[in-house]
Tab-separated table of C-alpha atoms in Angstrom:
chain	number	residue	atom	x	y	z
Z	1	MET	CA	-114.146	-24.834	-9.213
Z	2	ILE	CA	-113.112	-27.181	-12.033
Z	3	PRO	CA	-114.424	-30.692	-11.682
Z	4	SER	CA	-111.547	-33.306	-11.106
Z	5	PRO	CA	-111.247	-36.822	-9.224
Z	6	LEU	CA	-108.950	-34.928	-7.140
Z	7	LEU	CA	-110.208	-32.242	-4.698
Z	8	ALA	CA	-109.456	-29.317	-6.482
Z	9	TYR	CA	-109.314	-25.606	-5.700
Z	10	VAL	CA	-108.997	-23.296	-8.091
Z	11	ALA	CA	-108.078	-19.871	-6.551
Z	12	VAL	CA	-108.696	-16.903	-9.741
Z	13	SER	CA	-106.972	-13.248	-8.926
Z	14	VAL	CA	-109.070	-9.955	-8.979
Z	15	PHE	CA	-107.460	-9.461	-12.902
Z	16	CYS	CA	-109.561	-10.990	-15.320
Z	17	VAL	CA	-107.101	-12.731	-17.912
Z	18	PHE	CA	-108.075	-11.415	-21.318
Z	19	LYS	CA	-105.809	-11.458	-23.792
Z	20	VAL	CA	-105.579	-7.675	-24.096
Z	21	SER	CA	-105.054	-7.182	-20.421
Z	22	SER	CA	-102.293	-10.330	-20.398
Z	23	ARG	CA	-98.817	-9.927	-20.157
Z	24	ASP	CA	-95.937	-11.706	-22.293
Z	25	THR	CA	-93.283	-11.825	-19.657
Z	26	PHE	CA	-93.322	-11.410	-15.907
Z	27	ILE	CA	-90.160	-10.711	-13.483
Z	28	ALA	CA	-89.834	-13.599	-11.074
Z	29	ALA	CA	-88.250	-13.979	-7.542
Z	30	VAL	CA	-87.470	-16.388	-5.214
Z	31	TYR	CA	-85.930	-15.923	-1.866
Z	32	GLU	CA	-83.263	-18.636	-0.405
Z	33	HIS	CA	-83.697	-17.716	3.160
Z	34	ALA	CA	-81.324	-18.363	6.334
Z	35	VAL	CA	-83.915	-19.488	8.872
Z	36	ILE	CA	-83.914	-18.255	12.362
Z	37	LEU	CA	-84.640	-21.303	14.453
Z	38	PRO	CA	-86.341	-21.439	17.950
Z	39	ASN	CA	-84.214	-22.651	20.688
Z	40	ALA	CA	-86.394	-25.630	21.651
Z	41	THR	CA	-88.576	-27.441	19.367
Z	42	LEU	CA	-89.541	-30.397	21.264
Z	43	ILE	CA	-90.320	-28.239	24.446
Z	44	PRO	CA	-94.337	-26.053	24.384
Z	45	VAL	CA	-94.333	-22.386	24.054
Z	46	SER	CA	-96.523	-19.252	23.908
Z	47	ARG	CA	-98.500	-18.446	21.450
Z	48	GLU	CA	-96.731	-14.796	21.862
Z	49	GLU	CA	-93.085	-16.684	22.128
Z	50	ALA	CA	-93.956	-18.613	19.079
Z	51	LEU	CA	-95.057	-14.796	17.002
Z	52	ALA	CA	-91.909	-13.520	18.419
Z	53	LEU	CA	-90.104	-15.887	17.062
Z	54	MET	CA	-92.018	-15.652	13.215
Z	55	ASN	CA	-91.938	-12.188	12.776
Z	56	ARG	CA	-88.253	-11.902	13.713
Z	57	ASN	CA	-88.244	-14.595	10.473
Z	58	LEU	CA	-90.753	-12.090	8.373
Z	59	ASP	CA	-88.349	-9.304	8.952
Z	60	LEU	CA	-85.892	-10.674	7.013
Z	61	LEU	CA	-88.819	-12.186	4.364
Z	62	GLU	CA	-89.871	-8.414	4.272
Z	63	ALA	CA	-86.762	-6.777	3.440
Z	64	ALA	CA	-86.516	-9.305	0.580
Z	65	ILE	CA	-89.760	-8.617	-0.438
Z	66	THR	CA	-89.423	-5.064	-0.685
Z	67	SER	CA	-86.307	-5.727	-2.900
Z	68	ALA	CA	-87.716	-8.029	-4.969
Z	69	ALA	CA	-91.028	-5.665	-5.524
Z	70	ASN	CA	-88.428	-2.124	-5.764
Z	71	GLN	CA	-86.475	-4.414	-8.522
Z	72	GLY	CA	-89.516	-4.909	-10.576
Z	73	ALA	CA	-90.537	-8.295	-9.493
Z	74	HIS	CA	-94.273	-9.492	-9.738
Z	75	ILE	CA	-94.137	-12.599	-8.067
Z	76	ILE	CA	-91.986	-13.791	-5.010
Z	77	VAL	CA	-91.353	-17.106	-3.626
Z	78	THR	CA	-90.119	-18.012	-0.101
Z	79	PRO	CA	-89.242	-21.459	1.031
Z	80	GLU	CA	-91.254	-23.816	3.136
Z	81	ASP	CA	-90.444	-24.018	6.915
Z	82	GLY	CA	-89.071	-20.394	6.103
Z	83	ILE	CA	-91.021	-18.612	8.989
Z	84	TYR	CA	-91.163	-21.410	12.184
Z	85	GLY	CA	-87.877	-23.747	11.148
Z	86	TRP	CA	-88.640	-27.775	11.708
Z	87	ASN	CA	-88.251	-30.662	14.250
Z	88	PHE	CA	-91.633	-29.872	15.733
Z	89	THR	CA	-94.318	-32.328	17.324
Z	90	ARG	CA	-98.046	-31.983	16.963
Z	91	GLU	CA	-98.111	-30.233	20.952
Z	92	THR	CA	-94.914	-27.837	19.840
Z	93	ILE	CA	-96.356	-26.789	16.401
Z	94	TYR	CA	-99.389	-25.608	17.595
Z	95	PRO	CA	-98.774	-22.329	18.978
Z	96	TYR	CA	-97.427	-21.228	15.711
Z	97	LEU	CA	-100.432	-22.528	13.347
Z	98	GLU	CA	-103.511	-20.123	12.209
Z	99	ASP	CA	-106.823	-20.951	10.751
Z	100	ILE	CA	-105.925	-20.554	6.961
Z	101	PRO	CA	-109.737	-19.892	5.453
Z	102	ASP	CA	-110.707	-21.431	1.539
Z	103	PRO	CA	-109.743	-18.403	-0.468
Z	104	GLY	CA	-113.256	-18.463	-1.952
Z	105	VAL	CA	-114.214	-16.116	1.520
Z	106	ASN	CA	-112.768	-13.033	-0.799
Z	107	TRP	CA	-110.607	-12.318	2.129
Z	108	ILE	CA	-107.699	-9.449	2.194
Z	109	PRO	CA	-106.522	-9.871	5.640
Z	110	CYS	CA	-104.530	-6.777	6.081
Z	111	ASN	CA	-107.630	-4.785	5.462
Z	112	ASN	CA	-109.668	-6.835	7.970
Z	113	PRO	CA	-107.310	-8.802	9.805
Z	114	LYS	CA	-109.947	-9.935	12.650
Z	115	ARG	CA	-112.646	-11.797	9.886
Z	116	PHE	CA	-111.149	-15.513	10.733
Z	117	GLY	CA	-110.200	-14.545	14.143
Z	118	TYR	CA	-106.285	-14.105	15.593
Z	119	THR	CA	-104.451	-14.308	12.304
Z	120	PRO	CA	-101.228	-11.741	12.311
Z	121	VAL	CA	-99.260	-13.959	9.861
Z	122	GLN	CA	-101.702	-14.097	7.332
Z	123	GLU	CA	-102.571	-10.295	8.446
Z	124	ARG	CA	-98.209	-9.437	7.500
Z	125	LEU	CA	-98.362	-11.278	4.451
Z	126	SER	CA	-101.050	-9.561	2.919
Z	127	CYS	CA	-100.051	-6.372	4.043
Z	128	LEU	CA	-96.522	-7.304	2.458
Z	129	ALA	CA	-98.153	-8.094	-0.743
Z	130	LYS	CA	-100.594	-5.190	-0.617
Z	131	ASP	CA	-98.174	-2.368	0.120
Z	132	ASN	CA	-95.578	-3.614	-2.043
Z	133	SER	CA	-97.777	-4.981	-4.989
Z	134	ILE	CA	-96.667	-8.192	-5.646
Z	135	TYR	CA	-97.800	-11.538	-5.413
Z	136	VAL	CA	-96.140	-13.040	-2.097
Z	137	VAL	CA	-96.328	-17.308	-1.931
Z	138	ALA	CA	-95.309	-18.436	1.597
Z	139	ASN	CA	-95.385	-21.334	3.585
Z	140	ILE	CA	-97.217	-21.431	7.237
Z	141	GLY	CA	-99.217	-23.830	9.621
Z	142	ASP	CA	-103.158	-24.413	8.954
Z	143	LYS	CA	-105.059	-25.255	11.783
Z	144	LYS	CA	-108.226	-27.192	11.624
Z	145	PRO	CA	-111.160	-27.854	14.717
Z	146	CYS	CA	-112.711	-31.622	14.266
Z	147	ASN	CA	-115.019	-33.938	16.199
Z	148	ALA	CA	-115.701	-37.346	16.648
Z	149	SER	CA	-118.060	-37.373	13.944
Z	150	ASP	CA	-115.691	-37.642	11.691
Z	151	ALA	CA	-113.915	-41.055	11.496
Z	152	GLN	CA	-110.295	-39.726	11.509
Z	153	CYS	CA	-110.487	-36.736	13.480
Z	154	PRO	CA	-107.013	-36.731	15.043
Z	155	PRO	CA	-106.890	-37.551	19.203
Z	156	ASP	CA	-106.122	-34.075	19.977
Z	157	GLY	CA	-109.085	-32.582	17.840
Z	158	ARG	CA	-107.512	-31.072	15.234
Z	159	TYR	CA	-106.195	-31.282	11.861
Z	160	GLN	CA	-102.610	-29.571	11.230
Z	161	TYR	CA	-101.393	-29.167	7.974
Z	162	ASN	CA	-98.149	-28.150	6.323
Z	163	THR	CA	-99.700	-24.741	4.123
Z	164	ASP	CA	-98.782	-22.842	1.095
Z	165	VAL	CA	-100.194	-19.585	1.027
Z	166	VAL	CA	-100.487	-17.249	-1.947
Z	167	PHE	CA	-101.439	-13.367	-1.798
Z	168	ASP	CA	-102.255	-11.374	-5.119
Z	169	SER	CA	-100.797	-7.881	-5.406
Z	170	GLN	CA	-103.696	-6.581	-3.722
Z	171	GLY	CA	-103.183	-8.647	-0.700
Z	172	LYS	CA	-105.678	-11.195	-1.081
Z	173	LEU	CA	-105.907	-14.707	-0.275
Z	174	VAL	CA	-105.830	-16.308	-3.546
Z	175	ALA	CA	-104.490	-19.982	-2.864
Z	176	ARG	CA	-104.008	-22.568	-0.590
Z	177	TYR	CA	-102.903	-25.944	-0.479
Z	178	HIS	CA	-102.191	-28.035	2.014
Z	179	LYS	CA	-98.460	-30.099	1.548
Z	180	HIS	CA	-99.841	-34.254	0.087
Z	181	ASN	CA	-96.742	-36.271	0.216
Z	182	LEU	CA	-95.393	-35.478	3.876
Z	183	PHE	CA	-91.766	-36.707	4.492
Z	184	MET	CA	-90.520	-38.817	6.969
Z	185	GLY	CA	-90.198	-36.585	10.364
Z	186	GLU	CA	-93.373	-34.474	9.209
Z	187	ASN	CA	-95.358	-36.279	12.014
Z	188	GLN	CA	-96.398	-32.432	13.395
Z	189	PHE	CA	-98.959	-32.673	10.562
Z	190	ASN	CA	-101.985	-34.340	9.067
Z	191	VAL	CA	-102.054	-35.868	4.946
Z	192	PRO	CA	-104.799	-33.944	3.639
Z	193	LYS	CA	-107.981	-36.739	2.811
Z	194	LYS	CA	-107.125	-36.020	-1.060
Z	195	PRO	CA	-104.517	-34.231	-2.802
Z	196	GLU	CA	-105.812	-30.732	-3.781
Z	197	VAL	CA	-104.863	-29.141	-7.221
Z	198	VAL	CA	-104.693	-25.641	-6.542
Z	199	THR	CA	-104.041	-23.152	-9.441
Z	200	PHE	CA	-104.263	-19.391	-9.356
Z	201	ASP	CA	-104.622	-17.096	-12.848
Z	202	THR	CA	-102.435	-13.821	-13.168
Z	203	ILE	CA	-102.435	-11.925	-16.107
Z	204	PHE	CA	-98.683	-13.759	-16.523
Z	205	GLY	CA	-100.271	-16.632	-16.691
Z	206	ARG	CA	-101.661	-19.592	-14.831
Z	207	PHE	CA	-99.420	-20.963	-11.537
Z	208	GLY	CA	-99.757	-24.180	-10.226
Z	209	ILE	CA	-98.388	-24.671	-6.142
Z	210	PHE	CA	-96.837	-28.087	-4.364
Z	211	THR	CA	-94.480	-28.454	-2.005
Z	212	CYS	CA	-91.142	-29.906	-1.437
Z	213	PHE	CA	-91.818	-34.008	-1.461
Z	214	ASP	CA	-94.595	-33.688	-3.599
Z	215	ILE	CA	-92.340	-33.444	-6.679
Z	216	LEU	CA	-91.110	-37.030	-7.014
Z	217	PHE	CA	-95.279	-37.978	-7.161
Z	218	TYR	CA	-97.857	-38.037	-10.140
Z	219	ASP	CA	-100.328	-35.665	-7.466
Z	220	PRO	CA	-100.711	-32.835	-7.349
Z	221	ALA	CA	-97.414	-32.259	-9.614
Z	222	ILE	CA	-97.711	-33.722	-12.793
Z	223	THR	CA	-101.713	-33.434	-12.580
Z	224	LEU	CA	-101.260	-29.537	-12.374
Z	225	VAL	CA	-99.283	-29.745	-15.811
Z	226	LYS	CA	-100.646	-32.654	-17.483
Z	227	ASP	CA	-104.755	-31.896	-16.582
Z	228	PHE	CA	-104.353	-27.927	-15.201
Z	229	HIS	CA	-102.009	-26.674	-17.894
Z	230	VAL	CA	-100.273	-24.502	-15.695
Z	231	ASP	CA	-97.436	-22.251	-17.170
Z	232	THR	CA	-95.581	-21.786	-13.851
Z	233	ILE	CA	-94.732	-23.766	-10.711
Z	234	VAL	CA	-94.565	-22.047	-7.358
Z	235	PHE	CA	-92.308	-24.275	-4.886
Z	236	PRO	CA	-91.186	-23.929	-1.420
Z	237	THR	CA	-88.983	-26.260	-0.506
Z	238	ALA	CA	-86.751	-27.476	2.966
Z	239	TRP	CA	-84.435	-29.384	0.696
Z	240	MET	CA	-81.587	-31.375	1.465
Z	241	ASN	CA	-79.172	-31.887	-1.374
Z	242	VAL	CA	-78.612	-36.091	-2.038
Z	243	LEU	CA	-75.856	-36.300	-4.646
Z	244	PRO	CA	-75.556	-38.142	-7.501
Z	245	HIS	CA	-79.200	-36.899	-8.544
Z	246	LEU	CA	-81.187	-35.388	-6.693
Z	247	SER	CA	-79.323	-32.342	-5.379
Z	248	ALA	CA	-81.816	-29.016	-5.397
Z	249	ILE	CA	-80.492	-26.850	-8.604
Z	250	GLN	CA	-79.901	-30.273	-10.313
Z	251	PHE	CA	-83.390	-31.879	-10.118
Z	252	HIS	CA	-85.526	-28.989	-10.025
Z	253	SER	CA	-84.146	-27.724	-12.960
Z	254	ALA	CA	-84.701	-30.780	-14.927
Z	255	TRP	CA	-88.260	-31.132	-13.609
Z	256	ALA	CA	-88.454	-27.508	-15.527
Z	257	VAL	CA	-87.292	-28.862	-18.772
Z	258	GLY	CA	-89.126	-32.331	-18.462
Z	259	MET	CA	-92.434	-30.873	-17.761
Z	260	GLY	CA	-92.338	-27.735	-19.750
Z	261	VAL	CA	-92.785	-25.266	-17.365
Z	262	ASN	CA	-91.187	-22.244	-15.477
Z	263	PHE	CA	-90.368	-23.631	-12.166
Z	264	LEU	CA	-89.505	-21.140	-9.208
Z	265	ALA	CA	-88.010	-23.041	-6.273
Z	266	SER	CA	-87.167	-21.120	-3.100
Z	267	ASN	CA	-85.018	-23.385	-0.651
Z	268	ILE	CA	-83.730	-23.021	3.142
Z	269	HIS	CA	-80.470	-22.113	3.595
Z	270	HIS	CA	-78.840	-24.310	6.024
Z	271	PRO	CA	-75.159	-25.095	5.016
Z	272	SER	CA	-74.376	-27.386	8.040
Z	273	LYS	CA	-77.745	-29.707	6.823
Z	274	ARG	CA	-76.795	-29.488	3.483
Z	275	MET	CA	-79.405	-27.267	2.543
Z	276	THR	CA	-79.114	-24.747	-0.350
Z	277	GLY	CA	-80.081	-24.471	-3.591
Z	278	SER	CA	-82.847	-22.172	-5.014
Z	279	GLY	CA	-83.758	-21.108	-8.731
Z	280	ILE	CA	-85.851	-19.380	-11.261
Z	281	TYR	CA	-85.658	-22.347	-13.887
Z	282	ALA	CA	-87.499	-21.872	-17.727
Z	283	PRO	CA	-88.236	-25.021	-19.574
Z	284	ASP	CA	-85.222	-24.373	-22.170
Z	285	SER	CA	-82.581	-23.523	-19.574
Z	286	PRO	CA	-82.240	-21.981	-15.962
Z	287	LYS	CA	-82.214	-18.231	-15.596
Z	288	ALA	CA	-81.023	-17.939	-11.960
Z	289	PHE	CA	-79.826	-20.154	-9.535
Z	290	HIS	CA	-78.137	-20.372	-6.079
Z	291	TYR	CA	-76.080	-22.845	-4.226
Z	292	ASP	CA	-73.549	-21.820	-1.839
Z	293	MET	CA	-72.093	-24.178	0.947
Z	294	LYS	CA	-70.043	-21.368	2.575
Z	295	THR	CA	-71.745	-18.580	3.676
Z	296	LYS	CA	-74.882	-17.969	6.247
Z	297	GLU	CA	-76.752	-15.451	4.614
Z	298	GLY	CA	-79.859	-15.733	2.387
Z	299	LYS	CA	-79.827	-14.942	-1.103
Z	300	LEU	CA	-82.413	-12.863	-3.687
Z	301	LEU	CA	-82.776	-14.078	-6.771
Z	302	LEU	CA	-84.557	-12.412	-9.954
Z	303	SER	CA	-85.155	-13.286	-13.880
Z	304	GLN	CA	-87.602	-12.435	-16.487
Z	305	LEU	CA	-89.424	-15.518	-17.816
Z	306	ASP	CA	-91.966	-16.033	-20.680
Z	307	SER	CA	-95.758	-15.898	-18.927
Z	308	TYR	CA	-96.982	-18.671	-20.985
Z	309	THR	CA	-94.974	-22.060	-21.732
Z	310	HIS	CA	-95.686	-25.226	-23.591
Z	311	ARG	CA	-94.836	-29.154	-22.822
Z	312	PRO	CA	-92.258	-30.161	-25.559
Z	313	VAL	CA	-93.289	-33.480	-27.356
Z	314	VAL	CA	-90.135	-35.936	-26.717
Z	315	ASN	CA	-90.218	-39.793	-27.417
Z	316	TRP	CA	-88.202	-40.614	-24.384
Z	317	THR	CA	-87.460	-44.157	-25.996
Z	318	SER	CA	-87.169	-43.789	-30.071
Z	319	TYR	CA	-83.301	-43.024	-30.386
Z	320	ALA	CA	-82.477	-45.812	-28.048
Z	321	SER	CA	-84.722	-48.363	-29.159
Z	322	SER	CA	-84.097	-47.500	-33.044
Z	323	ILE	CA	-80.205	-48.544	-32.449
Z	324	LYS	CA	-78.015	-52.118	-31.701
Z	325	ALA	CA	-76.496	-52.020	-28.596
Z	326	PHE	CA	-72.644	-50.751	-28.424
Z	327	SER	CA	-70.281	-53.507	-27.590
Z	328	THR	CA	-67.515	-52.693	-25.648
Z	329	GLY	CA	-66.141	-56.089	-24.032
Z	330	ASN	CA	-65.859	-54.111	-20.574
Z	331	GLN	CA	-67.073	-56.144	-17.749
Z	332	GLU	CA	-70.138	-54.889	-15.663
Z	333	PHE	CA	-70.231	-54.382	-12.248
Z	334	ILE	CA	-72.863	-52.786	-9.174
Z	335	GLY	CA	-72.746	-49.913	-7.573
Z	336	THR	CA	-74.827	-48.547	-5.145
Z	337	ALA	CA	-76.520	-44.499	-5.313
Z	338	PHE	CA	-78.417	-43.689	-2.746
Z	339	PHE	CA	-79.186	-47.391	-2.120
Z	340	ASP	CA	-80.558	-48.574	-5.451
Z	341	GLU	CA	-78.522	-50.947	-6.628
Z	342	PHE	CA	-76.983	-49.676	-10.769
Z	343	THR	CA	-75.603	-51.587	-13.080
Z	344	PHE	CA	-72.612	-49.853	-14.012
Z	345	LEU	CA	-69.758	-49.944	-16.875
Z	346	GLU	CA	-66.497	-48.009	-16.312
Z	347	LEU	CA	-65.368	-45.526	-19.130
Z	348	THR	CA	-61.937	-46.652	-20.019
Z	349	ARG	CA	-61.003	-44.566	-22.858
Z	350	VAL	CA	-60.796	-41.052	-23.705
Z	351	ALA	CA	-63.911	-41.509	-26.728
Z	352	GLY	CA	-66.160	-44.513	-27.509
Z	353	ASN	CA	-69.588	-45.729	-27.458
Z	354	TYR	CA	-71.478	-47.749	-24.444
Z	355	THR	CA	-74.360	-49.530	-23.592
Z	356	VAL	CA	-75.593	-50.567	-20.164
Z	357	CYS	CA	-79.158	-52.648	-19.145
Z	358	GLN	CA	-81.064	-53.448	-16.089
Z	359	LYS	CA	-84.176	-55.276	-16.618
Z	360	LYS	CA	-85.992	-53.247	-19.657
Z	361	LEU	CA	-83.887	-50.066	-19.392
Z	362	CYS	CA	-81.086	-49.894	-21.521
Z	363	CYS	CA	-78.849	-47.106	-21.543
Z	364	HIS	CA	-76.967	-45.974	-24.356
Z	365	LEU	CA	-73.321	-43.598	-24.262
Z	366	SER	CA	-71.446	-41.449	-27.006
Z	367	TYR	CA	-69.218	-39.587	-25.474
Z	368	LYS	CA	-65.587	-37.616	-25.952
Z	369	MET	CA	-62.967	-36.202	-22.952
Z	370	SER	CA	-60.675	-33.873	-23.542
Z	371	GLU	CA	-58.396	-35.985	-21.776
Z	372	LYS	CA	-58.326	-39.189	-19.880
Z	373	ARG	CA	-56.982	-38.664	-16.283
Z	374	THR	CA	-55.930	-41.464	-13.846
Z	375	ASP	CA	-56.658	-40.224	-11.298
Z	376	GLU	CA	-60.537	-40.144	-12.179
Z	377	VAL	CA	-62.996	-42.756	-13.155
Z	378	TYR	CA	-66.393	-42.164	-14.792
Z	379	ALA	CA	-68.980	-44.981	-15.013
Z	380	LEU	CA	-72.640	-45.204	-17.176
Z	381	GLY	CA	-74.794	-46.587	-15.076
Z	382	ALA	CA	-78.435	-47.792	-15.342
Z	383	PHE	CA	-81.029	-48.515	-12.955
Z	384	ASP	CA	-84.615	-49.629	-13.663
Z	385	GLY	CA	-86.452	-50.873	-10.066
Z	386	LEU	CA	-87.898	-49.462	-7.203
Z	387	HIS	CA	-86.578	-46.964	-4.603
Z	388	ILE	CA	-87.583	-47.491	-1.271
Z	389	VAL	CA	-85.743	-45.953	1.366
Z	390	GLU	CA	-87.430	-42.471	2.858
Z	391	GLY	CA	-90.145	-43.098	0.127
Z	392	THR	CA	-91.095	-45.753	-2.093
Z	393	TYR	CA	-91.170	-44.947	-5.862
Z	394	TYR	CA	-90.374	-46.379	-9.484
Z	395	LEU	CA	-87.585	-45.230	-11.001
Z	396	GLN	CA	-85.577	-45.596	-14.286
Z	397	ILE	CA	-82.463	-44.373	-14.384
Z	398	CYS	CA	-79.869	-43.657	-16.842
Z	399	THR	CA	-76.624	-42.008	-15.696
Z	400	LEU	CA	-72.655	-40.466	-16.559
Z	401	LEU	CA	-71.150	-40.234	-13.373
Z	402	ARG	CA	-67.827	-39.447	-11.849
Z	403	CYS	CA	-66.789	-42.099	-9.095
Z	404	LYS	CA	-65.722	-40.426	-5.843
Z	405	THR	CA	-62.317	-42.506	-6.438
Z	406	ALA	CA	-60.586	-44.613	-8.654
Z	407	ASN	CA	-62.030	-47.451	-6.622
Z	408	LEU	CA	-65.210	-49.103	-8.545
Z	409	ASN	CA	-66.549	-49.670	-5.233
Z	410	THR	CA	-67.366	-45.727	-5.079
Z	411	CYS	CA	-69.362	-45.181	-8.237
Z	412	GLY	CA	-72.311	-43.680	-7.071
Z	413	ASP	CA	-71.548	-42.434	-4.078
Z	414	ALA	CA	-71.608	-38.389	-3.141
Z	415	VAL	CA	-68.978	-36.380	-5.028
Z	416	GLU	CA	-68.748	-32.622	-5.704
Z	417	THR	CA	-65.944	-32.323	-7.489
Z	418	ALA	CA	-64.506	-32.450	-10.710
Z	419	SER	CA	-61.548	-31.892	-12.924
Z	420	THR	CA	-61.874	-34.065	-16.013
Z	421	ARG	CA	-64.305	-32.053	-19.530
Z	422	PHE	CA	-66.211	-33.487	-21.619
Z	423	GLU	CA	-66.075	-32.509	-25.549
Z	424	MET	CA	-69.211	-34.084	-26.386
Z	425	PHE	CA	-71.668	-36.451	-25.108
Z	426	SER	CA	-74.969	-37.991	-26.165
Z	427	LEU	CA	-76.865	-39.766	-23.475
Z	428	SER	CA	-80.501	-42.180	-23.905
Z	429	GLY	CA	-82.113	-45.033	-23.134
Z	430	THR	CA	-85.327	-47.415	-23.416
Z	431	PHE	CA	-87.311	-45.777	-20.787
Z	432	GLY	CA	-91.350	-46.874	-20.301
Z	433	THR	CA	-92.514	-43.707	-18.889
Z	434	GLN	CA	-93.090	-40.305	-20.692
Z	435	TYR	CA	-92.011	-38.487	-17.090
Z	436	VAL	CA	-88.437	-38.129	-17.618
Z	437	PHE	CA	-86.060	-35.136	-16.377
Z	438	PRO	CA	-82.504	-34.374	-17.991
Z	439	GLU	CA	-79.735	-33.493	-15.538
Z	440	VAL	CA	-76.557	-31.929	-16.197
Z	441	LEU	CA	-74.675	-31.075	-12.868
Z	442	LEU	CA	-71.191	-29.630	-13.229
Z	443	SER	CA	-68.475	-29.620	-10.616
Z	444	GLU	CA	-68.988	-27.694	-7.338
Z	445	SER	CA	-72.567	-28.224	-8.245
Z	446	GLN	CA	-73.006	-25.831	-10.936
Z	447	LEU	CA	-75.671	-25.703	-13.794
Z	448	ALA	CA	-74.832	-25.703	-17.723
Z	449	PRO	CA	-77.328	-22.784	-18.749
Z	450	GLY	CA	-77.657	-23.593	-22.717
Z	451	GLU	CA	-75.150	-25.826	-23.025
Z	452	PHE	CA	-77.176	-28.908	-23.473
Z	453	GLN	CA	-80.714	-29.709	-25.022
Z	454	VAL	CA	-82.804	-32.588	-25.619
Z	455	SER	CA	-84.219	-33.875	-29.029
Z	456	SER	CA	-87.287	-34.768	-29.443
Z	457	ASP	CA	-86.321	-38.729	-29.828
Z	458	GLY	CA	-85.037	-38.923	-26.684
Z	459	ARG	CA	-80.943	-37.819	-26.451
Z	460	LEU	CA	-79.517	-35.563	-23.978
Z	461	PHE	CA	-76.833	-33.660	-25.837
Z	462	ASN	CA	-74.166	-30.717	-25.455
Z	463	VAL	CA	-74.533	-28.443	-27.933
Z	464	LYS	CA	-71.252	-26.729	-27.122
Z	465	PRO	CA	-68.409	-28.115	-24.474
Z	466	PRO	CA	-69.773	-27.789	-20.920
Z	467	SER	CA	-68.150	-24.732	-19.178
Z	468	GLY	CA	-66.989	-26.910	-16.249
Z	469	PRO	CA	-66.118	-30.615	-15.411
Z	470	LEU	CA	-68.661	-32.896	-15.190
Z	471	LEU	CA	-70.303	-34.527	-11.840
Z	472	THR	CA	-73.423	-36.530	-13.703
Z	473	VAL	CA	-75.360	-36.246	-16.762
Z	474	THR	CA	-78.822	-38.091	-15.765
Z	475	LEU	CA	-81.831	-38.903	-17.147
Z	476	PHE	CA	-83.972	-39.272	-14.501
Z	477	GLY	CA	-87.414	-41.667	-15.264
Z	478	ARG	CA	-90.453	-42.064	-12.855
Z	479	MET	CA	-92.989	-44.492	-13.674
Z	480	TYR	CA	-95.587	-43.565	-11.471
Z	481	GLU	CA	-98.086	-46.426	-11.912
Z	482	LYS	CA	-95.798	-48.758	-10.227
Z	483	ASP	CA	-95.568	-47.400	-6.552
Z	484	GLN	CA	-98.365	-49.346	-5.679
Z	485	ILE	CA	-98.156	-52.453	-7.821
Z	486	LEU	CA	-94.466	-53.151	-6.502
Z	487	LYS	CA	-94.342	-53.062	-2.646
Z	488	ALA	CA	-91.069	-52.770	-0.765
Z	489	SER	CA	-91.972	-55.607	1.236
Z	490	SER	CA	-91.532	-57.860	-1.595
Z	491	ASP	CA	-87.930	-56.738	-2.906
Z	492	PRO	CA	-85.759	-58.183	-0.561
Z	493	ARG	CA	-83.676	-55.426	-0.172
Z	494	ALA	CA	-86.497	-54.214	2.141
Z	495	GLN	CA	-85.838	-56.887	5.418
Z	496	THR	CA	-82.063	-55.084	5.079
Z	497	LEU	CA	-82.956	-51.626	4.454
Z	498	GLY	CA	-85.914	-51.838	6.833
Z	499	VAL	CA	-83.348	-51.990	9.955
Z	500	MET	CA	-80.780	-49.379	8.520
Z	501	LEU	CA	-83.899	-46.909	8.059
Z	502	LEU	CA	-83.908	-46.784	12.095
Z	503	VAL	CA	-80.675	-45.187	12.010
Z	504	ILE	CA	-80.660	-43.105	8.858
Z	505	ILE	CA	-80.335	-39.737	9.245
Z	506	PRO	CA	-83.319	-37.976	7.120
Z	507	ILE	CA	-82.261	-36.340	3.443
Z	508	MET	CA	-84.657	-34.111	2.093
Z	509	CYS	CA	-87.338	-31.776	2.312
Z	510	SER	CA	-89.085	-30.908	5.995
Z	511	LEU	CA	-86.477	-33.253	8.262
Z	512	SER	CA	-86.590	-33.727	11.835
Z	513	TRP	CA	-83.088	-33.203	13.549
């Protein structure tokens, strides 16, 4: 076990990671899974009924795992909630749970399925990994009994955890992670007493794992990269797309760039709930991604990645702090993006230099459009504050975005298509954090592989004309240290939004419906 102020479990594969036996590249796979949902999730079912539903989903996952292995994949990631769905209570999720042991027990469920009780789901996942000689990452539910000697023991006498498991290519359980940052609606699960930092070593690099909503917080996500030096993140998720800045492929690919790691994101495919968007992302560019709101079928993605990565050194405020603010004479206005009040400036010319500031954050933009259309409006926006809806986290954001209509009141609203093409853009900001995630999203929610880069002085700029019209160009900054210092209750917006939260539909990560 690696010493850490956090609870750290380190699962080491059966391979010894010596230089002579390591691989410089590997083939990764992710599967966007169209999960088969239970007929009812608020009424208890028998263990047999729960297992029948899970096996139907495992049949689909088996086809994807087998296909990936036949195409040479070394590891495959499947989504959060992909085996049984969502919207459970503590009681109704229970028949779907298994006792998942600590990986230190050295267990291959496929070879010894009864060692830890009745664990048919773990047995099947283990056999899929072993029979196909591939690492398998899956999301299931863990149960752990407790009693009155534990002051935090729930009234029903057990802990229930949203859990990721990893089986190596011999079928051995090598990692178990209990999700720490539960999203609203995940009341069927408990939060672990301490954040778990889980890694596993392979001959193609060191891997870390976390789940969905975890990505927005320091622990365990940042800790895995900063302190445990992982090369690749595996990321099961059940993510609902939230424009303009938190669409799955948009933000997950940006996290890979910002943190300098490979990122394997496997999402649920459920278009009616805006759930789509999976990808294989390298630190320099997306390698494969999938966004599909039209069909109902799952999708398998594969791509080759470098095994070993390093985080780039970027001073995110260097350039922006070295120049004077651009003066345009344009009137600033306030607009709302995902309940956050941005300060905006309209881009009124076909080309120009703009600066907009909010609190300590000033955002600088240089740009040139191919033409200035009369039916589309773009704006430069800045937000420096505490986000308080469906999670509390401090953001600093600089964004160039298309407004929904020509009415400035719609700047910040979700919009999925655009017609305006940009010949160039360069965006920077006076960020107070080193954790900034660069996003470029094109019309119809497409990424722009190889079309932009980040300079060491903190500029996000295109290296060639974007291949499609722009929806957003964004520098999404997180100031983790301010999450707890500033409370939502101290913000006057909280009183109004607190009432709104009672009726807002949950929008991402293990939602309840």
